[in-house]
CSV table of C-alpha atoms in Angstrom, one decimal:
chain,number,residue,atom,x,y,z
A,1,MET,CA,-13.2,5.1,-8.7
A,2,ALA,CA,-11.8,8.0,-10.7
A,3,THR,CA,-9.8,7.3,-13.8
A,4,LEU,CA,-6.4,8.8,-14.7
A,5,GLU,CA,-7.4,10.7,-17.8
A,6,PRO,CA,-4.8,13.1,-19.1
A,7,ARG,CA,-5.8,16.7,-19.0
A,8,GLY,CA,-6.6,18.1,-22.5
A,9,VAL,CA,-6.1,14.9,-24.5
A,10,GLY,CA,-8.0,11.7,-24.8
A,11,VAL,CA,-6.6,8.1,-25.2
A,12,ASP,CA,-7.4,8.1,-28.9
A,13,ASP,CA,-6.3,11.5,-29.9
A,14,GLU,CA,-2.8,11.6,-28.6
A,15,VAL,CA,-0.2,13.7,-30.4
A,16,GLY,CA,1.7,11.5,-32.8
A,17,ALA,CA,-0.6,8.5,-32.3
A,18,PRO,CA,-1.1,6.5,-35.5
A,19,SER,CA,-4.3,5.1,-36.7
A,20,GLY,CA,-5.6,2.0,-38.5
A,21,ARG,CA,-3.3,-0.9,-38.9
A,22,GLN,CA,-0.5,0.8,-36.9
A,23,ARG,CA,-2.5,0.6,-33.7
A,24,ALA,CA,-1.9,-3.2,-33.7
A,25,ASP,CA,1.9,-2.8,-33.8
A,26,GLY,CA,4.0,-3.3,-30.7
A,27,VAL,CA,7.1,-1.3,-29.9
A,28,LEU,CA,9.1,-3.6,-32.2
A,29,GLY,CA,6.4,-3.8,-34.9
A,30,ARG,CA,7.2,-2.4,-38.4
A,31,SER,CA,5.7,1.0,-37.6
A,32,TYR,CA,7.8,1.6,-34.4
A,33,ARG,CA,10.8,-0.6,-34.9
A,34,ALA,CA,13.4,2.0,-36.0
A,35,LEU,CA,12.3,4.5,-33.4
A,36,SER,CA,12.3,2.0,-30.6
A,37,VAL,CA,15.7,0.5,-31.5
A,38,GLY,CA,17.1,4.0,-31.9
A,39,ILE,CA,16.0,5.6,-28.6
A,40,VAL,CA,16.6,2.4,-26.6
A,41,SER,CA,20.1,2.3,-28.0
A,42,VAL,CA,20.6,5.9,-26.8
A,43,VAL,CA,19.5,4.7,-23.3
A,44,VAL,CA,22.0,1.8,-23.5
A,45,LEU,CA,24.9,4.1,-24.3
A,46,VAL,CA,24.0,6.5,-21.6
A,47,ALA,CA,23.8,3.6,-19.2
A,48,PHE,CA,27.1,2.2,-20.4
A,49,GLU,CA,28.7,5.6,-19.9
A,50,ALA,CA,27.3,5.9,-16.4
A,51,THR,CA,28.7,2.5,-15.3
A,52,ALA,CA,31.9,2.7,-17.3
A,53,VAL,CA,33.1,6.2,-16.4
A,54,GLY,CA,32.8,5.5,-12.7
A,55,THR,CA,35.3,2.7,-13.2
A,56,ALA,CA,37.8,4.9,-15.0
A,57,MET,CA,37.3,7.9,-12.8
A,58,PRO,CA,39.7,7.0,-9.9
A,59,VAL,CA,42.6,6.4,-12.4
A,60,ALA,CA,41.9,9.7,-14.2
A,61,ALA,CA,41.8,11.7,-11.0
A,62,ARG,CA,45.1,10.1,-9.8
A,63,GLU,CA,46.9,10.7,-13.2
A,64,LEU,CA,45.6,14.3,-13.3
A,65,ASP,CA,46.8,14.9,-9.7
A,66,GLY,CA,43.2,15.8,-8.7
A,67,VAL,CA,42.2,13.2,-6.1
A,68,GLY,CA,41.3,16.1,-3.8
A,69,LEU,CA,38.8,17.3,-6.4
A,70,TYR,CA,37.4,13.9,-7.1
A,71,ALA,CA,33.9,14.5,-5.7
A,72,PHE,CA,33.5,17.6,-7.9
A,73,ALA,CA,33.7,15.4,-11.0
A,74,PHE,CA,30.4,13.9,-9.9
A,75,SER,CA,28.7,17.0,-8.4
A,76,GLY,CA,29.6,19.0,-11.5
A,77,TYR,CA,27.7,16.5,-13.7
A,78,PHE,CA,24.7,16.5,-11.3
A,79,THR,CA,24.3,20.3,-10.9
A,80,THR,CA,24.4,21.0,-14.6
A,81,SER,CA,22.1,18.1,-15.4
A,82,LEU,CA,19.4,19.7,-13.3
A,83,PHE,CA,19.7,22.9,-15.4
A,84,GLY,CA,19.6,20.9,-18.6
A,85,MET,CA,16.4,19.1,-17.5
A,86,VAL,CA,14.5,22.4,-17.1
A,87,VAL,CA,15.9,23.8,-20.3
A,88,SER,CA,14.9,20.6,-22.2
A,89,GLY,CA,11.4,20.7,-20.8
A,90,GLN,CA,11.0,24.3,-22.0
A,91,TRP,CA,12.5,23.5,-25.4
A,92,ALA,CA,10.5,20.4,-26.0
A,93,ASP,CA,7.2,21.9,-25.0
A,94,ARG,CA,7.7,24.9,-27.3
A,95,ARG,CA,9.5,23.5,-30.3
A,96,GLY,CA,9.4,19.7,-30.0
A,97,PRO,CA,12.0,17.3,-28.6
A,98,VAL,CA,14.2,17.0,-31.7
A,99,GLY,CA,16.4,20.0,-31.0
A,100,ALA,CA,16.8,19.3,-27.3
A,101,LEU,CA,17.7,15.7,-28.1
A,102,THR,CA,20.3,16.4,-30.8
A,103,ALA,CA,21.8,19.3,-28.8
A,104,GLY,CA,21.9,17.1,-25.7
A,105,ILE,CA,23.7,14.3,-27.4
A,106,ALA,CA,26.1,16.8,-29.0
A,107,ALA,CA,26.9,18.3,-25.5
A,108,PHE,CA,27.1,14.9,-23.9
A,109,GLY,CA,29.7,13.7,-26.5
A,110,ALA,CA,31.6,17.0,-26.4
A,111,GLY,CA,31.8,16.8,-22.6
A,112,LEU,CA,33.2,13.3,-22.9
A,113,LEU,CA,35.8,14.4,-25.4
A,114,VAL,CA,36.9,17.4,-23.2
A,115,SER,CA,37.3,15.1,-20.2
A,116,GLY,CA,39.1,12.5,-22.2
A,117,ALA,CA,41.6,15.1,-23.6
A,118,ALA,CA,42.0,17.0,-20.3
A,119,GLY,CA,45.5,17.7,-19.1
A,120,ALA,CA,44.4,19.1,-15.7
A,121,MET,CA,41.7,18.2,-13.2
A,122,TRP,CA,39.8,21.5,-13.6
A,123,LEU,CA,39.4,20.8,-17.3
A,124,PHE,CA,38.3,17.3,-16.6
A,125,ILE,CA,35.6,18.6,-14.3
A,126,LEU,CA,34.5,21.2,-16.9
A,127,GLY,CA,34.0,18.3,-19.4
A,128,ARG,CA,31.9,16.5,-16.8
A,129,ALA,CA,29.8,19.6,-16.4
A,130,VAL,CA,29.2,19.9,-20.1
A,131,GLN,CA,28.3,16.3,-20.2
A,132,GLY,CA,25.8,16.7,-17.4
A,133,PHE,CA,24.1,19.5,-19.2
A,134,GLY,CA,23.8,17.3,-22.2
A,135,GLY,CA,22.5,14.3,-20.2
A,136,GLY,CA,19.8,16.5,-18.7
A,137,LEU,CA,18.7,17.6,-22.1
A,138,VAL,CA,18.6,14.0,-23.4
A,139,ILE,CA,16.6,12.3,-20.6
A,140,VAL,CA,13.7,14.8,-20.6
A,141,ALA,CA,13.6,14.9,-24.5
A,142,LEU,CA,13.3,11.1,-24.6
A,143,TYR,CA,10.3,11.2,-22.2
A,144,VAL,CA,8.6,13.8,-24.5
A,145,VAL,CA,9.4,11.6,-27.5
A,146,VAL,CA,7.6,8.7,-25.8
A,147,GLY,CA,4.6,10.9,-24.9
A,148,ARG,CA,4.2,12.1,-28.5
A,149,ALA,CA,5.3,9.3,-30.7
A,150,TYR,CA,3.7,6.3,-28.9
A,151,PRO,CA,0.0,5.6,-28.2
A,152,GLU,CA,-0.8,5.2,-24.5
A,153,ARG,CA,-1.1,1.4,-24.7
A,154,LEU,CA,2.6,1.2,-25.8
A,155,ARG,CA,4.1,3.5,-23.3
A,156,PRO,CA,4.5,0.9,-20.5
A,157,ALA,CA,6.3,-1.4,-22.9
A,158,ILE,CA,8.8,1.3,-24.1
A,159,MET,CA,9.5,2.3,-20.5
A,160,ALA,CA,10.1,-1.4,-19.7
A,161,ALA,CA,12.6,-1.4,-22.7
A,162,PHE,CA,14.4,1.6,-21.2
A,163,ALA,CA,14.8,-0.3,-17.9
A,164,ALA,CA,16.0,-3.4,-19.7
A,165,GLY,CA,18.5,-1.2,-21.5
A,166,TRP,CA,20.4,-0.8,-18.2
A,167,VAL,CA,20.8,-4.5,-17.5
A,168,VAL,CA,23.7,-5.4,-19.8
A,169,PRO,CA,25.6,-2.1,-19.3
A,170,SER,CA,25.4,-2.5,-15.5
A,171,VAL,CA,27.2,-5.9,-15.8
A,172,VAL,CA,29.5,-5.3,-18.8
A,173,GLY,CA,30.2,-1.6,-18.4
A,174,PRO,CA,32.6,-1.8,-15.4
A,175,LEU,CA,34.3,-4.9,-16.8
A,176,ALA,CA,34.8,-3.4,-20.2
A,177,ALA,CA,35.9,-0.1,-18.8
A,178,GLY,CA,38.4,-1.8,-16.5
A,179,ALA,CA,39.9,-3.7,-19.3
A,180,VAL,CA,40.2,-0.6,-21.6
A,181,THR,CA,41.7,1.4,-18.7
A,182,GLU,CA,44.3,-1.2,-18.0
A,183,GLN,CA,45.2,-2.0,-21.6
A,184,LEU,CA,44.8,1.3,-23.4
A,185,GLY,CA,44.4,4.0,-20.7
A,186,TRP,CA,41.4,5.7,-19.1
A,187,ARG,CA,41.2,8.4,-21.8
A,188,TRP,CA,39.9,5.8,-24.3
A,189,VAL,CA,36.9,5.1,-22.1
A,190,PHE,CA,35.8,8.8,-22.5
A,191,VAL,CA,36.7,9.4,-26.2
A,192,GLY,CA,35.4,6.1,-27.4
A,193,ILE,CA,31.8,6.5,-26.4
A,194,PRO,CA,30.8,9.5,-28.6
A,195,VAL,CA,31.6,7.5,-31.7
A,196,LEU,CA,29.0,4.8,-30.7
A,197,VAL,CA,26.1,7.3,-30.5
A,198,VAL,CA,26.1,8.0,-34.3
A,199,PHE,CA,24.2,4.8,-35.3
A,200,PRO,CA,21.3,5.1,-32.8
A,201,LEU,CA,20.9,8.8,-33.6
A,202,ALA,CA,20.9,8.3,-37.3
A,203,LEU,CA,18.3,5.5,-36.8
A,204,ALA,CA,16.0,7.4,-34.5
A,205,LEU,CA,16.0,11.0,-35.7
A,206,PRO,CA,14.1,10.6,-39.0
A,207,GLN,CA,11.3,8.8,-37.0
A,208,ILE,CA,11.3,11.4,-34.3
A,209,ARG,CA,11.0,14.2,-36.8
A,210,ARG,CA,8.1,12.4,-38.5
A,211,ARG,CA,6.2,11.6,-35.3
A,212,ALA,CA,7.2,14.1,-32.6
A,213,ALA,CA,8.7,17.3,-34.3
A,214,GLY,CA,7.4,20.8,-33.8
A,215,PRO,CA,5.1,22.4,-31.2
A,216,VAL,CA,1.9,20.5,-30.1
A,217,ASP,CA,-0.9,20.7,-32.7
A,218,GLY,CA,1.2,22.9,-35.0
A,219,ARG,CA,1.0,25.9,-32.6
A,220,ALA,CA,3.5,28.7,-33.0
A,221,PRO,CA,6.5,28.3,-30.7
A,222,GLY,CA,6.1,30.2,-27.5
A,223,GLY,CA,8.7,32.4,-25.9
A,224,VAL,CA,11.2,31.3,-23.2
A,225,ASP,CA,9.8,31.3,-19.7
A,226,ARG,CA,12.6,33.4,-18.1
A,227,ARG,CA,11.2,32.7,-14.6
A,228,ARG,CA,11.7,28.9,-15.0
A,229,ILE,CA,15.2,29.5,-16.4
A,230,ARG,CA,16.1,31.6,-13.3
A,231,LEU,CA,14.7,28.9,-11.0
A,232,ALA,CA,16.7,26.3,-12.9
A,233,LEU,CA,19.9,28.4,-12.3
A,234,GLY,CA,18.9,28.6,-8.6
A,235,ILE,CA,18.4,24.9,-8.3
A,236,SER,CA,21.7,24.1,-9.9
A,237,LEU,CA,23.7,26.7,-7.9
A,238,GLY,CA,21.9,25.7,-4.7
A,239,ALA,CA,22.6,22.0,-5.2
A,240,GLY,CA,26.2,22.7,-6.0
A,241,LEU,CA,26.8,24.8,-2.9
A,242,LEU,CA,25.1,22.2,-0.7
A,243,GLN,CA,27.3,19.5,-2.1
A,244,TYR,CA,30.4,21.7,-1.6
A,245,ALA,CA,29.4,22.3,2.0
A,246,ALA,CA,28.9,18.5,2.6
A,247,GLN,CA,32.4,17.8,1.3
A,248,ASP,CA,34.0,20.3,3.6
A,249,LEU,CA,33.2,19.6,7.2
A,250,ARG,CA,34.7,22.8,8.6
A,251,PRO,CA,32.4,25.2,10.5
A,252,LEU,CA,33.0,27.8,7.8
A,253,SER,CA,31.3,25.5,5.3
A,254,LEU,CA,27.9,26.3,6.9
A,255,LEU,CA,27.9,29.6,5.0
A,256,PRO,CA,27.8,28.0,1.5
A,257,GLY,CA,25.4,25.4,2.8
A,258,LEU,CA,23.0,28.0,4.0
A,259,ALA,CA,23.3,30.0,0.8
A,260,GLY,CA,22.7,26.8,-1.2
A,261,ALA,CA,19.5,26.0,0.8
A,262,ALA,CA,18.3,29.6,0.3
A,263,LEU,CA,18.6,29.2,-3.4
A,264,LEU,CA,17.4,25.6,-3.6
A,265,VAL,CA,14.2,25.7,-1.6
A,266,PRO,CA,12.3,28.4,-3.6
A,267,ALA,CA,13.6,27.0,-6.9
A,268,VAL,CA,12.3,23.5,-6.1
A,269,LEU,CA,9.0,24.8,-5.0
A,270,GLY,CA,8.7,26.8,-8.2
A,271,LEU,CA,9.7,23.9,-10.5
A,272,LEU,CA,7.7,21.0,-9.1
A,273,PRO,CA,3.9,20.8,-9.4
A,274,ARG,CA,2.0,22.7,-6.8
A,275,GLY,CA,1.2,20.5,-3.8
A,276,THR,CA,4.1,18.0,-4.3
A,277,TYR,CA,5.4,18.2,-0.8
A,278,ARG,CA,2.0,17.7,0.8
A,279,ALA,CA,1.3,14.7,-1.5
A,280,ALA,CA,-1.7,16.4,-3.3
A,281,ARG,CA,-3.6,13.8,-5.3
A,282,GLY,CA,-2.7,13.1,-8.9
A,283,LEU,CA,0.4,14.5,-10.6
A,284,PRO,CA,2.1,16.0,-7.5
A,285,SER,CA,2.0,12.6,-5.7
A,286,VAL,CA,3.5,10.9,-8.8
A,287,VAL,CA,6.4,13.4,-8.8
A,288,LEU,CA,6.9,13.0,-5.0
A,289,LEU,CA,6.7,9.2,-5.2
A,290,ARG,CA,9.5,9.2,-7.8
A,291,GLY,CA,11.8,11.1,-5.4
A,292,LEU,CA,11.0,9.0,-2.4
A,293,ALA,CA,11.5,5.7,-4.2
A,294,ALA,CA,14.7,6.6,-6.0
A,295,GLY,CA,16.2,8.5,-3.1
A,296,SER,CA,15.7,6.0,-0.4
A,297,PHE,CA,16.8,3.0,-2.5
A,298,ILE,CA,19.9,4.6,-4.1
A,299,ALA,CA,21.0,6.1,-0.7
A,300,ALA,CA,20.7,2.7,0.9
A,301,GLU,CA,22.3,0.8,-2.0
A,302,SER,CA,25.4,3.1,-1.9
A,303,PHE,CA,26.3,1.6,1.6
A,304,VAL,CA,25.7,-2.1,0.8
A,305,PRO,CA,29.2,-2.9,-0.6
A,306,LEU,CA,30.9,-0.9,2.1
A,307,MET,CA,28.9,-2.8,4.8
A,308,LEU,CA,29.8,-6.2,3.3
A,309,VAL,CA,33.5,-5.3,3.0
A,310,THR,CA,34.0,-3.7,6.4
A,311,GLN,CA,31.7,-5.8,8.5
A,312,ARG,CA,31.7,-9.3,6.8
A,313,GLY,CA,35.2,-9.2,5.2
A,314,LEU,CA,34.1,-9.7,1.6
A,315,SER,CA,36.3,-8.6,-1.2
A,316,PRO,CA,35.1,-5.5,-3.2
A,317,THR,CA,34.4,-7.8,-6.2
A,318,LEU,CA,32.2,-10.1,-4.2
A,319,ALA,CA,30.4,-7.2,-2.5
A,320,GLY,CA,29.6,-5.8,-5.9
A,321,PHE,CA,28.3,-9.1,-7.2
A,322,SER,CA,25.9,-9.2,-4.3
A,323,LEU,CA,23.9,-6.5,-6.1
A,324,ALA,CA,24.4,-7.9,-9.6
A,325,ALA,CA,21.1,-9.8,-9.8
A,326,GLY,CA,19.2,-6.6,-9.1
A,327,GLY,CA,19.6,-5.4,-12.7
A,328,GLY,CA,17.7,-8.5,-13.9
A,329,THR,CA,14.9,-8.3,-11.3
A,330,TRP,CA,14.5,-4.6,-11.9
A,331,ALA,CA,14.0,-5.2,-15.6
A,332,LEU,CA,11.5,-8.0,-14.7
A,333,GLY,CA,9.5,-5.7,-12.5
A,334,SER,CA,9.4,-3.1,-15.3
A,335,TRP,CA,8.2,-5.8,-17.7
A,336,VAL,CA,5.4,-6.9,-15.4
A,337,GLN,CA,4.1,-3.4,-15.2
A,338,SER,CA,4.0,-3.2,-19.0
A,339,ARG,CA,1.6,-6.0,-19.4
A,340,ALA,CA,-1.9,-4.9,-20.5
A,341,ARG,CA,-3.7,-7.2,-18.1
A,342,VAL,CA,-2.2,-5.5,-15.0
A,343,GLU,CA,-3.1,-1.9,-16.1
A,344,PRO,CA,-6.2,-1.8,-13.9
A,345,TYR,CA,-4.1,-2.7,-10.9
A,346,ARG,CA,-1.1,-0.3,-11.6
A,347,GLU,CA,-1.5,1.6,-8.3
A,348,ARG,CA,-1.8,-1.5,-6.3
A,349,LEU,CA,1.4,-2.9,-7.9
A,350,MET,CA,3.2,0.3,-7.1
A,351,THR,CA,2.1,-0.1,-3.4
A,352,VAL,CA,3.5,-3.7,-3.5
A,353,GLY,CA,6.7,-2.4,-5.1
A,354,MET,CA,7.3,0.2,-2.4
A,355,VAL,CA,6.6,-2.3,0.4
A,356,LEU,CA,9.1,-4.7,-1.3
A,357,THR,CA,11.6,-1.9,-1.5
A,358,ALA,CA,11.2,-0.9,2.2
A,359,ALA,CA,11.5,-4.6,3.2
A,360,ALA,CA,14.7,-5.0,1.2
A,361,ILE,CA,16.3,-1.9,2.7
A,362,ALA,CA,15.3,-3.0,6.3
A,363,THR,CA,16.6,-6.5,5.7
A,364,ALA,CA,20.0,-5.5,4.5
A,365,PRO,CA,21.5,-4.6,7.9
A,366,SER,CA,20.6,-8.0,9.3
A,367,VAL,CA,24.0,-9.2,8.0
A,368,LEU,CA,25.5,-7.1,10.7
A,369,ILE,CA,24.7,-10.1,12.8
A,370,ASP,CA,27.4,-12.7,12.2
A,371,SER,CA,25.0,-15.6,12.2
A,372,VAL,CA,23.0,-14.2,9.2
A,373,PRO,CA,24.4,-15.5,5.9
A,374,VAL,CA,25.8,-12.8,3.7
A,375,TRP,CA,23.8,-14.0,0.7
A,376,THR,CA,20.7,-12.6,2.5
A,377,VAL,CA,21.6,-9.2,1.1
A,378,ALA,CA,21.7,-10.5,-2.5
A,379,ILE,CA,18.2,-12.1,-2.1
A,380,ALA,CA,16.7,-9.1,-0.4
A,381,TRP,CA,18.1,-6.7,-3.0
A,382,GLY,CA,16.8,-8.8,-5.8
A,383,PHE,CA,13.3,-8.4,-4.4
A,384,GLY,CA,13.9,-4.7,-3.7
A,385,CYS,CA,15.0,-4.1,-7.3
A,386,PHE,CA,11.9,-6.0,-8.6
A,387,GLY,CA,9.8,-3.5,-6.5
A,388,MET,CA,11.7,-0.6,-8.0
A,389,GLY,CA,11.1,-1.9,-11.5
A,390,LEU,CA,7.4,-1.8,-10.7
A,391,VAL,CA,7.5,1.7,-9.3
A,392,ILE,CA,9.9,3.7,-11.4
A,393,SER,CA,8.6,2.7,-14.8
A,394,SER,CA,5.0,3.2,-13.6
A,395,THR,CA,5.7,6.7,-12.4
A,396,SER,CA,6.9,7.6,-15.9
A,397,VAL,CA,3.8,6.1,-17.4
A,398,LEU,CA,1.5,7.9,-15.0
A,399,LEU,CA,3.3,11.2,-15.5
A,400,LEU,CA,2.7,11.1,-19.3
A,401,HIS,CA,-0.9,9.9,-18.7
A,402,LEU,CA,-1.6,12.9,-16.5
A,403,SER,CA,0.2,15.5,-18.6
A,404,ALA,CA,-1.4,17.5,-21.4
A,405,PRO,CA,0.8,17.3,-24.5
A,406,GLU,CA,2.1,20.9,-24.2
A,407,GLU,CA,3.1,20.2,-20.6
A,408,ALA,CA,4.9,16.8,-21.1
A,409,GLY,CA,8.4,18.4,-21.2
A,410,SER,CA,8.0,20.6,-18.1
A,411,ASN,CA,6.4,17.7,-16.1
A,412,SER,CA,9.0,15.2,-17.2
A,413,ALA,CA,11.7,17.7,-16.1
A,414,ALA,CA,9.9,17.9,-12.7
A,415,LEU,CA,10.0,14.1,-12.4
A,416,GLN,CA,13.7,14.0,-13.1
A,417,ILE,CA,14.4,16.9,-10.7
A,418,SER,CA,12.6,15.0,-8.0
A,419,ASP,CA,14.6,11.9,-8.7
A,420,GLY,CA,18.0,13.6,-8.8
A,421,LEU,CA,17.5,15.9,-5.9
A,422,SER,CA,16.2,13.1,-3.6
A,423,ASN,CA,19.2,11.0,-4.5
A,424,ALA,CA,21.6,13.8,-3.5
A,425,LEU,CA,19.8,15.0,-0.4
A,426,LEU,CA,19.0,11.6,1.1
A,427,LEU,CA,22.5,10.3,0.3
A,428,ALA,CA,24.0,13.4,2.0
A,429,ALA,CA,21.7,12.8,5.0
A,430,GLY,CA,22.6,9.1,5.2
A,431,GLY,CA,26.3,10.0,5.0
A,432,ALA,CA,26.0,12.5,7.8
A,433,ALA,CA,24.3,10.0,10.1
A,434,PHE,CA,26.9,7.4,9.1
A,435,ALA,CA,29.8,9.7,10.0
A,436,ALA,CA,28.1,10.9,13.2
A,437,LEU,CA,28.0,7.3,14.6
A,438,GLY,CA,31.7,6.7,13.7
A,439,GLY,CA,31.2,5.1,10.3
A,440,GLY,CA,34.4,6.6,9.1
A,441,ALA,CA,36.4,4.6,11.7
A,442,VAL,CA,37.5,1.8,9.3
A,443,ASN,CA,40.6,-0.2,10.0
A,444,HIS,CA,42.7,-1.9,7.4
A,445,THR,CA,44.3,-5.2,8.5
A,446,ALA,CA,46.1,-8.0,6.8
A,447,THR,CA,42.8,-9.8,6.3
A,448,GLY,CA,41.0,-6.8,4.9
A,449,ALA,CA,39.0,-3.9,6.1
A,450,THR,CA,37.1,-4.0,9.4
A,451,GLY,CA,34.7,-1.6,11.0
A,452,ALA,CA,34.0,-1.2,14.7
A,453,HIS,CA,30.7,0.7,14.3
A,454,PRO,CA,27.9,-1.5,12.9
A,455,ALA,CA,25.3,0.8,14.3
A,456,ALA,CA,26.5,3.4,11.8
A,457,PHE,CA,25.1,1.3,9.0
A,458,ALA,CA,21.9,0.6,10.8
A,459,VAL,CA,21.3,4.3,11.2
A,460,VAL,CA,21.5,4.6,7.4
A,461,PHE,CA,19.3,1.7,6.3
A,462,LEU,CA,16.4,1.9,8.8
A,463,PRO,CA,15.5,5.5,8.2
A,464,MET,CA,15.7,4.9,4.4
A,465,ALA,CA,13.3,2.0,4.9
A,466,GLY,CA,11.0,4.4,6.7
A,467,VAL,CA,11.2,6.8,3.7
A,468,ALA,CA,10.2,3.9,1.4
A,469,LEU,CA,7.2,3.2,3.6
A,470,VAL,CA,6.1,6.8,3.3
A,471,GLY,CA,6.3,6.2,-0.5
A,472,ALA,CA,4.0,3.2,-0.1
A,473,TRP,CA,1.4,5.6,1.5
A,474,VAL,CA,1.9,8.1,-1.4
A,475,THR,CA,0.9,5.4,-3.8
A,476,THR,CA,-2.6,5.6,-2.4
A,477,ARG,CA,-2.9,9.2,-3.6
A,478,LEU,CA,-2.0,8.8,-7.2
A,479,ARG,CA,-5.6,8.9,-8.4
A,480,GLU,CA,-7.5,12.2,-8.4
A,481,ARG,CA,-10.8,12.3,-6.6
A,482,GLU,CA,-14.0,12.1,-8.6
A,483,PRO,CA,-15.6,15.6,-9.0
């Protein structure tokens, strides 16, 4: 059976890998403690922002008289983050991840401050766009830091720590943001987060400079790849136009939709590894799997609370709590894949993970039958999140394993683009199918919201389960054939 050896670098001569006694350290050993705590703290703050801002957003939109532009506060973040991912990959490959990381955190914080101080909705959306660009820079730079600063044996563990960093914010973030919004106002949710990033940045930057700064092997920095920058602009503009078209259902919206597709398709083909969409063995299948896994799961998860509220009469709070256990089981799955003893079985674990994900998505609409207990969703989603923990962290580990050091930034950007685009496109497809079967016909009564079209939910969940099963097949193509 072929092994997954990275091209151009061996296990014992990785960039930034220490020698001697440091090889015995774990991610929290003395050699890596400051770096690990610093970068995981950055992940925690990004996670807290993602969960907290969503809670404050409706209040902000209402106060700024911008409810009609509400969706653009999300799409603005998404489109600029795609551009930031490509720029970060270029920057990190040519000059090291320090500049991209610091610039990304600065833009992320500046965007939050602009949104928090906004007096009009257009300025609020502008702040979200700046924040998205910074977020795209940060996520790819962090992957490059992991690839350069940690030996291969520790990468599964630090990826597991990244996953664990989302657990507490996913529970505490909405509650804290809700309390701050009610007691102090929504603006404090935005302006308070940038202050918190100072400590992790001060802790991590000296270690990043020592272990991961500069071009690979001291090479002179290369020039900017203008073609990739043009493709990055194409993917951002294309995604923005498609999202605009999806939010405006008039026939005239077909024009920006077609223009978006014309920009998006060649840009995606140019930025993802050759052979991604035909599941070529090795790196292309890793990138494709990330998109299939993330897109199918997130698209299905977005409809779970709505289904429980409209079809089974749960309150929004109880419907949200039905997914609460998922954060813990996701972290558990990520921890399992980080164990050294399971490394020889990583691809099999990923197959199991995708099967669990598909089963969870397919099980969720069973609660459309009144005799099925509503807690069935909570149990199914716990297993699905465990499967996602196995898969998502493993795709990150395999991507770094298959990437030459000078390609880690560009390949990490491709992984994130696959993730983000699949989320948007599959969610849009699910939303269109939902609306086509009358999913928008929700009635509000004295006892709560009711929906008369349960088939509209089934037509979302079952195709997404099929996408996840395709992902299970892709896991069989992660290893390259022996020459």
